[in-house]
Coordinates of C-alpha atoms and ligand atoms in Angstrom, one line a residue:
T1433 CA 104.3 129.1 104.3
G1434 CA 102.3 131.8 105.6
L1435 CA 98.8 129.9 104.4
T1436 CA 95.5 129.1 105.1
F1437 CA 94.0 126.0 104.3
Q1438 CA 91.8 127.4 103.2
D1439 CA 93.9 128.8 101.4
I1440 CA 95.6 125.4 100.1
K1441 CA 92.3 124.7 99.4
D1442 CA 92.0 127.6 96.5
K1443 CA 95.3 127.1 94.8
V1444 CA 94.5 122.9 94.5
N1445 CA 90.9 123.5 93.5
K1446 CA 92.1 126.7 90.9
Y1447 CA 95.5 124.8 89.6
M1448 CA 94.9 121.1 90.0
I1449 CA 93.1 118.7 87.5
E1450 CA 91.3 116.8 90.3
T1451 CA 91.2 113.2 90.1
Y1452 CA 90.4 111.7 93.0
E1453 CA 87.6 112.7 95.8
R1454 CA 89.6 114.7 98.8
F1455 CA 89.3 114.5 103.0
D1456 CA 88.7 117.5 104.5
F1457 CA 92.1 117.2 105.8
L1458 CA 95.7 118.9 105.3
A1459 CA 98.0 116.6 105.5
E1460 CA 100.8 118.5 107.1
T1461 CA 103.3 116.1 108.4
A1462 CA 104.0 112.5 109.4
E1463 CA 105.3 109.7 111.9
G1464 CA 105.3 106.0 112.5
M1465 CA 101.3 105.3 113.1
Y1466 CA 99.8 108.8 113.0
M1467 CA 99.6 111.4 110.4
Y1468 CA 99.3 115.9 111.7
D1469 CA 97.5 118.5 110.2
E1470 CA 98.0 122.2 110.3
N1471 CA 97.1 122.5 113.6
G1472 CA 99.6 118.9 114.7
T1473 CA 96.4 116.9 115.8
P1474 CA 97.0 113.4 115.3
Y1475 CA 95.0 110.8 112.9
L1476 CA 95.8 107.6 113.2
D1477 CA 96.7 105.8 109.9
F1478 CA 95.3 103.3 109.4
Y1479 CA 95.1 104.0 105.0
A1480 CA 99.7 104.0 105.0
G1481 CA 99.1 105.8 101.4
I1482 CA 97.2 103.2 100.1
A1483 CA 99.2 100.3 101.4
V1484 CA 102.3 102.4 100.6
N1485 CA 104.0 103.2 103.8
N1486 CA 104.9 99.6 105.6
A1487 CA 107.4 100.7 107.7
G1488 CA 105.9 103.3 109.4
N1489 CA 105.4 107.1 108.4
R1490 CA 109.3 108.4 107.8
N1491 CA 110.9 105.4 109.3
P1492 CA 113.5 106.9 111.2
K1493 CA 115.8 104.2 108.9
V1494 CA 114.6 104.7 105.5
V1495 CA 115.2 108.7 106.1
A1496 CA 118.8 108.2 106.9
A1497 CA 119.4 106.6 104.2
A1498 CA 117.6 108.9 102.1
K1499 CA 119.8 111.9 103.2
E1500 CA 122.7 109.6 103.2
Q1501 CA 122.1 108.8 99.6
L1502 CA 121.3 112.5 98.4
D1503 CA 124.7 113.8 99.3
D1504 CA 125.9 110.8 97.1
I1505 CA 123.6 110.9 94.2
M1506 CA 120.3 111.2 93.1
H1507 CA 120.3 110.4 89.3
T1508 CA 122.0 109.3 86.7
F1509 CA 121.2 107.9 82.9
N1510 CA 120.4 104.1 82.9
Y1511 CA 124.1 103.1 81.1
P1512 CA 126.6 104.1 84.6
Y1513 CA 126.9 100.6 87.4
T1514 CA 125.2 102.5 90.1
I1515 CA 125.6 100.7 94.5
P1516 CA 122.1 101.4 95.2
Q1517 CA 121.3 99.2 91.9
A1518 CA 123.1 96.7 92.7
L1519 CA 123.0 95.6 96.3
L1520 CA 118.6 96.1 95.8
A1521 CA 118.7 93.3 93.2
E1522 CA 121.2 91.2 95.7
K1523 CA 118.0 91.6 98.4
V1524 CA 115.1 91.3 96.1
C1525 CA 116.3 88.1 95.0
E1526 CA 117.9 86.6 97.8
T1527 CA 114.5 87.4 99.7
I1528 CA 112.2 86.2 97.5
G1529 CA 113.8 84.1 95.3
M1530 CA 113.6 85.4 92.0
D1531 CA 116.6 85.3 89.1
K1532 CA 116.5 88.6 88.4
V1533 CA 114.5 91.9 88.5
M1534 CA 113.8 95.1 86.8
Y1535 CA 113.5 98.3 87.8
Q1536 CA 109.8 100.1 86.9
N1537 CA 109.1 103.5 88.5
S1538 CA 105.0 102.3 89.0
G1539 CA 102.2 99.4 90.1
A1540 CA 101.4 100.3 86.7
E1541 CA 104.1 100.3 84.8
A1542 CA 105.1 97.2 86.5
N1543 CA 102.4 95.2 85.2
E1544 CA 102.8 96.6 82.0
G1545 CA 106.3 95.2 82.0
Q1546 CA 105.4 92.5 83.0
I1547 CA 102.7 92.0 80.2
K1548 CA 105.5 93.4 77.7
L1549 CA 108.2 90.1 78.8
A1550 CA 105.2 87.1 78.5
R1551 CA 104.4 89.1 74.6
K1552 CA 108.2 88.8 74.0
Y1553 CA 108.5 85.8 75.5
A1554 CA 106.1 83.4 74.0
K1555 CA 107.2 85.1 70.5
D1556 CA 111.0 84.1 71.7
H1557 CA 109.6 81.3 71.8
G1558 CA 108.3 80.0 68.7
H1559 CA 104.7 81.3 69.5
P1560 CA 103.9 84.6 67.6
E1561 CA 100.5 84.4 67.3
R1562 CA 100.0 84.2 71.5
F1563 CA 99.3 87.5 73.1
V1564 CA 96.4 87.5 74.9
V1565 CA 96.3 87.5 78.7
I1566 CA 93.8 86.4 81.0
T1567 CA 93.5 88.6 84.1
M1568 CA 90.6 88.5 87.0
K1569 CA 87.2 90.1 87.2
N1570 CA 87.4 92.8 89.8
S1571 CA 91.1 93.1 89.8
F1572 CA 92.9 95.7 89.9
H1573 CA 96.0 96.2 87.7
G1574 CA 96.8 100.3 87.1
R1575 CA 95.7 103.6 85.1
T1576 CA 97.7 103.5 82.2
L1577 CA 96.0 101.7 78.5
A1578 CA 96.8 98.6 78.9
T1579 CA 96.5 98.1 82.7
C1580 CA 93.7 99.9 82.7
T1581 CA 92.5 97.3 79.9
A1582 CA 93.8 94.3 82.4
T1583 CA 91.6 95.7 85.3
G1584 CA 88.4 93.6 85.5
Q1585 CA 86.5 96.4 86.3
Y1586 CA 84.5 98.3 84.0
A1587 CA 84.1 101.3 86.0
V1588 CA 87.9 102.2 85.2
H1589 CA 87.8 101.1 81.4
R1590 CA 84.9 103.2 81.1
Y1591 CA 85.9 106.6 78.7
F1592 CA 88.4 104.9 77.3
E1593 CA 87.7 102.6 74.2
P1594 CA 88.7 101.4 72.0
L1595 CA 90.7 99.6 74.9
P1596 CA 94.0 97.6 73.6
S1597 CA 93.3 94.5 72.5
G1598 CA 94.8 90.9 73.9
F1599 CA 92.7 90.9 77.5
R1600 CA 90.1 88.2 78.2
Y1601 CA 88.7 87.8 82.0
A1602 CA 87.6 85.0 84.5
E1603 CA 86.4 85.1 87.5
F1604 CA 88.7 85.2 91.2
N1605 CA 89.0 82.3 92.4
N1606 CA 87.2 80.0 89.5
L1607 CA 89.5 78.0 87.8
Q1608 CA 86.9 76.5 85.5
S1609 CA 86.3 79.6 84.5
V1610 CA 89.9 80.8 83.5
K1611 CA 90.1 77.1 81.6
D1612 CA 86.8 78.6 80.1
I1613 CA 88.9 81.0 78.0
M1614 CA 92.1 79.1 77.0
D1615 CA 92.9 79.0 74.0
E1616 CA 96.1 79.4 72.0
Y1617 CA 96.7 83.0 71.7
V1618 CA 97.1 83.5 75.1
C1619 CA 100.8 83.7 76.5
A1620 CA 100.1 84.6 79.9
I1621 CA 97.8 84.9 83.1
L1622 CA 98.3 88.0 85.5
T1623 CA 96.0 87.9 89.1
E1624 CA 96.5 89.6 92.1
P1625 CA 96.9 87.0 95.2
V1626 CA 94.6 89.0 97.5
Q1627 CA 92.6 91.0 95.7
G1628 CA 93.3 94.8 97.0
E1629 CA 91.0 98.0 96.0
G1630 CA 89.1 94.6 94.3
G1631 CA 87.8 94.4 98.0
V1632 CA 90.2 92.6 99.8
R1633 CA 89.4 89.3 99.1
P1634 CA 92.6 86.4 99.6
A1635 CA 92.9 83.4 96.6
S1636 CA 92.3 80.6 97.8
Q1637 CA 95.5 77.9 97.3
E1638 CA 93.5 75.7 94.4
F1639 CA 93.1 78.8 93.0
L1640 CA 96.2 79.9 92.7
Q1641 CA 97.9 76.3 92.5
G1642 CA 95.6 75.3 89.7
L1643 CA 96.8 78.3 87.7
R1644 CA 100.7 77.5 87.9
D1645 CA 100.0 74.0 87.0
L1646 CA 97.8 75.1 83.7
C1647 CA 100.2 77.6 82.7
D1648 CA 102.8 74.8 82.9
E1649 CA 100.5 72.2 80.8
K1650 CA 100.3 75.0 78.5
G1651 CA 103.8 76.6 78.6
I1652 CA 102.9 79.8 79.1
L1653 CA 103.3 82.5 81.7
L1654 CA 102.4 82.9 85.5
M1655 CA 102.3 86.4 86.8
F1656 CA 101.2 87.7 90.3
D1657 CA 100.4 91.5 90.8
E1658 CA 102.0 91.9 94.5
V1659 CA 102.1 95.5 94.1
Q1660 CA 99.8 96.6 96.8
V1661 CA 100.1 93.5 98.4
G1662 CA 104.1 92.4 98.6
S1663 CA 106.6 94.2 100.6
G1664 CA 105.2 91.9 103.9
R1665 CA 101.7 93.1 104.1
T1666 CA 100.0 90.1 104.1
G1667 CA 102.5 88.5 106.7
K1668 CA 105.3 87.6 104.5
L1669 CA 107.8 89.4 102.3
F1670 CA 105.2 88.4 99.1
A1671 CA 101.9 87.0 99.2
H1672 CA 102.2 84.1 97.3
Q1673 CA 105.1 83.1 100.0
N1674 CA 102.1 82.2 102.2
Y1675 CA 100.7 79.5 99.7
G1676 CA 104.1 78.4 98.7
V1677 CA 103.2 78.5 94.9
E1678 CA 106.1 80.5 93.1
P1679 CA 104.9 82.0 89.8
D1680 CA 107.3 82.9 85.9
T1681 CA 107.4 86.8 87.1
C1682 CA 105.5 89.3 89.8
S1683 CA 105.7 92.9 90.1
M1684 CA 105.8 95.1 93.2
A1685 CA 105.9 98.8 93.7
K1686 CA 103.9 100.9 96.3
A1687 CA 105.9 99.9 99.6
L1688 CA 109.2 99.2 97.8
G1689 CA 110.8 102.6 98.6
S1690 CA 108.1 103.8 100.9
G1691 CA 106.8 106.3 99.3
V1692 CA 109.7 107.3 96.4
P1693 CA 108.4 106.0 93.1
I1694 CA 109.9 102.7 92.4
G1695 CA 108.7 99.3 91.0
A1696 CA 109.6 96.2 89.9
V1697 CA 109.7 93.2 87.9
C1698 CA 111.0 89.7 89.3
A1699 CA 111.4 86.9 87.1
R1700 CA 112.2 83.5 87.5
G1701 CA 113.9 80.3 85.5
E1702 CA 113.8 81.6 81.0
A1703 CA 111.2 84.3 81.9
A1704 CA 113.8 86.2 83.2
K1705 CA 116.1 86.0 80.3
T1706 CA 113.6 87.5 78.5
L1707 CA 113.7 91.6 78.5
T1708 CA 117.2 92.3 77.0
P1709 CA 118.7 96.0 75.5
G1710 CA 116.9 98.1 73.8
T1711 CA 113.3 96.3 74.3
H1712 CA 112.4 97.9 77.6
G1713 CA 113.4 100.6 79.5
S1714 CA 112.6 104.4 81.3
T1715 CA 114.1 107.2 82.1
F1716 CA 113.6 107.4 85.5
A1717 CA 113.6 103.5 87.2
G1718 CA 116.2 102.2 89.5
G1719 CA 117.4 105.5 90.2
P1720 CA 120.0 105.5 92.8
L1721 CA 117.6 107.6 95.1
A1722 CA 114.4 105.1 95.1
C1723 CA 116.7 102.1 94.5
A1724 CA 118.4 103.2 98.0
L1725 CA 115.0 104.0 100.0
A1726 CA 114.1 100.7 98.9
A1727 CA 116.9 98.4 99.7
T1728 CA 116.5 100.1 103.7
T1729 CA 113.1 99.2 103.6
L1730 CA 113.9 96.3 102.8
D1731 CA 116.0 95.7 105.4
V1732 CA 113.9 97.0 108.1
M1733 CA 111.0 94.6 106.6
I1734 CA 113.1 91.6 107.4
N1735 CA 115.1 92.8 110.4
D1736 CA 113.2 94.7 112.3
G1737 CA 110.6 91.8 113.2
V1738 CA 108.1 94.0 110.8
I1739 CA 106.4 91.4 108.7
E1740 CA 105.7 89.0 111.5
N1741 CA 104.2 91.8 113.0
S1742 CA 101.8 91.9 110.2
R1743 CA 100.5 88.6 110.5
K1744 CA 100.6 88.8 114.3
M1745 CA 98.7 91.9 114.3
G1746 CA 96.4 90.7 111.4
E1747 CA 94.8 87.8 113.4
Y1748 CA 94.3 90.0 116.3
F1749 CA 92.3 92.9 114.0
R1750 CA 90.2 89.9 112.5
D1751 CA 89.6 87.9 116.2
Q1752 CA 88.5 91.7 117.7
M1753 CA 87.0 92.7 114.8
H1754 CA 85.1 89.8 114.3
K1755 CA 84.0 89.8 118.2
V1756 CA 82.5 93.7 118.0
I1757 CA 81.3 92.6 114.7
E1758 CA 79.1 89.8 116.0
K1759 CA 78.3 91.5 119.0
N1760 CA 77.2 94.9 118.2
H1761 CA 76.4 94.8 114.3
P1762 CA 76.0 90.8 113.2
D1763 CA 73.8 92.5 110.0
A1764 CA 75.4 95.3 108.8
V1765 CA 78.4 93.2 107.8
N1766 CA 78.4 89.7 105.8
E1767 CA 81.8 88.8 106.2
I1768 CA 85.4 90.2 107.8
R1769 CA 88.8 88.7 106.0
G1770 CA 92.4 89.5 105.1
L1771 CA 95.6 88.1 105.3
G1772 CA 98.2 89.7 106.9
L1773 CA 97.4 93.4 107.8
I1774 CA 94.9 94.0 104.5
D1775 CA 91.9 93.6 106.3
G1776 CA 88.6 94.0 104.4
I1777 CA 84.7 94.7 105.9
Q1778 CA 82.1 93.3 103.9
L1779 CA 78.9 95.4 104.7
N1780 CA 75.7 94.6 103.7
K1781 CA 74.8 97.8 103.1
P1782 CA 75.3 100.0 99.8
S1783 CA 78.5 102.1 100.7
G1784 CA 81.2 102.1 103.8
Q1785 CA 81.8 105.8 103.0
P1786 CA 79.4 106.9 106.0
V1787 CA 81.9 105.4 107.9
V1788 CA 84.6 106.0 106.9
D1789 CA 83.7 109.9 107.4
L1790 CA 82.3 109.7 111.0
C1791 CA 86.2 107.5 111.7
F1792 CA 87.7 110.5 110.6
K1793 CA 85.4 112.9 112.0
D1794 CA 84.6 111.4 115.5
S1795 CA 87.2 109.6 115.9
K1796 CA 90.8 110.9 114.0
V1797 CA 91.1 107.3 112.8
L1798 CA 92.1 107.7 108.6
I1799 CA 90.6 104.4 107.2
N1800 CA 89.2 103.8 103.9
N1801 CA 86.2 101.8 101.3
T1802 CA 87.3 100.4 98.3
N1803 CA 84.8 97.7 95.5
G1804 CA 81.9 100.2 96.6
N1805 CA 81.1 98.7 99.8
V1806 CA 84.1 97.1 101.9
L1807 CA 86.0 98.8 104.8
R1808 CA 89.8 98.3 103.7
F1809 CA 92.0 98.6 106.9
V1810 CA 96.0 98.4 105.7
P1811 CA 97.8 100.5 108.3
P1812 CA 101.7 100.4 108.5
L1813 CA 102.6 97.0 109.7
I1814 CA 104.8 98.9 112.7
V1815 CA 100.9 98.8 114.1
N1816 CA 100.4 97.7 117.5
E1817 CA 97.5 95.9 120.0
E1818 CA 95.6 99.3 120.6
E1819 CA 96.2 101.0 117.9
I1820 CA 93.6 98.4 116.9
D1821 CA 91.5 98.3 119.5
I1822 CA 90.8 102.1 118.7
V1823 CA 90.3 101.6 115.1
I1824 CA 87.9 98.6 116.0
K1825 CA 86.1 101.2 118.4
A1826 CA 85.8 104.1 116.4
V1827 CA 84.0 101.6 113.7
D1828 CA 81.3 100.5 116.1
E1829 CA 80.5 103.5 117.0
A1830 CA 80.5 105.3 114.1
M1831 CA 78.3 102.0 112.8
T1832 CA 76.4 102.7 115.8
K1833 CA 75.9 106.2 115.1
L1834 CA 74.2 105.4 111.5
G1835 CA 72.2 103.1 113.0
W1836 CA 74.2 99.9 111.8
Ligands
PLP902 N1 98.2 96.9 90.6 C1 97.7 97.1 92.2 C2 97.4 95.4 92.9 C3 97.3 98.1 92.4 O1 96.8 97.9 94.7 C4 97.6 99.1 91.8 C5 97.2 100.4 92.9 O2 96.6 100.7 93.7 C6 98.4 99.0 90.8 C7 99.0 98.4 90.8 C8 98.7 100.4 90.8 O3 99.9 101.0 90.7 P1 100.6 102.2 90.8 O4 99.2 103.2 91.5 O5 101.4 102.3 91.5 O6 100.8 102.8 89.0

């Protein structure tokens, strides 16, 4: 383009409404485990576009599928049948044991779809009074008005009151707190099986099973948000498969399309019969390009050993990180936790940002800080031991430099 990095920054600052704090980094190209700046300098990517590039940056099979699809058809209106939609629907339902899928464009939209489905389900089943969805404190479900309200964090609600009605918040991993706010107006419970933005917190077995039992007892829907932790992230295709607890519906997005926007609501049983022609829709959802990429991404996950690698490398990461932290920084860290390759270090410090900044500047390693003081590691699921060692060394050195 003949433009310098500074030219790009100037244009962004002048013309963009900025809703993110930026790294001082131009992401020009990416391949596998690495992102490259304008000089071709590699940065080890433990961010994966926030848990999106699970199959690796620009996975060759996914790139090939995109090129092939672009030669056929990119977009169509929603009435004709398309081959990628049909193939992806079969793959999703068969692999996760759901009956039906409805396509959306993002995580927020997929959760919005679940919320609408739950309200209609209640009406269809003789309970027009039921409209409340119980969600968890510290959760994250999206940025649309309904999903930001579903999100149990004041920081996300702030500035946007009055919020839509119909949401109540319980304590994550505390079944009694869900029971305490349950009444005849509740139509569904929505939770992440592992809270991602809320600081990498896996649900307990008792909690998810307890929610399932409670929903069965009340005749209401159990809905999981698998947007961040689906697509192989936790060492299973879907996080809830680690628990053997089946939801009535679950949402997917992020890694589903390897970076091309696509979300989905999966449903089973009676819940899968709820939304019918005319009750919901979207211009772009289920477009041929996104569906073709998602179908190939799922193939890579299942057939190329990526999910198994996620489980193994997650264990390796936590074992090695434990050793280094116990030896060198025992007082700086409160807890190391995770499932598969979504891992977090809860610090005994107000923020993890200084570590993120030093990893970036000194070691060219991209990691992230979430929920104030939790370092989050969500690499592509193709990561190997050597790359994990580089990141652990970077975190170790950053903490040492900070005097932690
Ligand atoms: N749900 C969860 C668990 C998420 O982590 C996110 C995004 O971080 C969302 C929903 C929202 O997804 P999107 O940004 O695609 O709308």
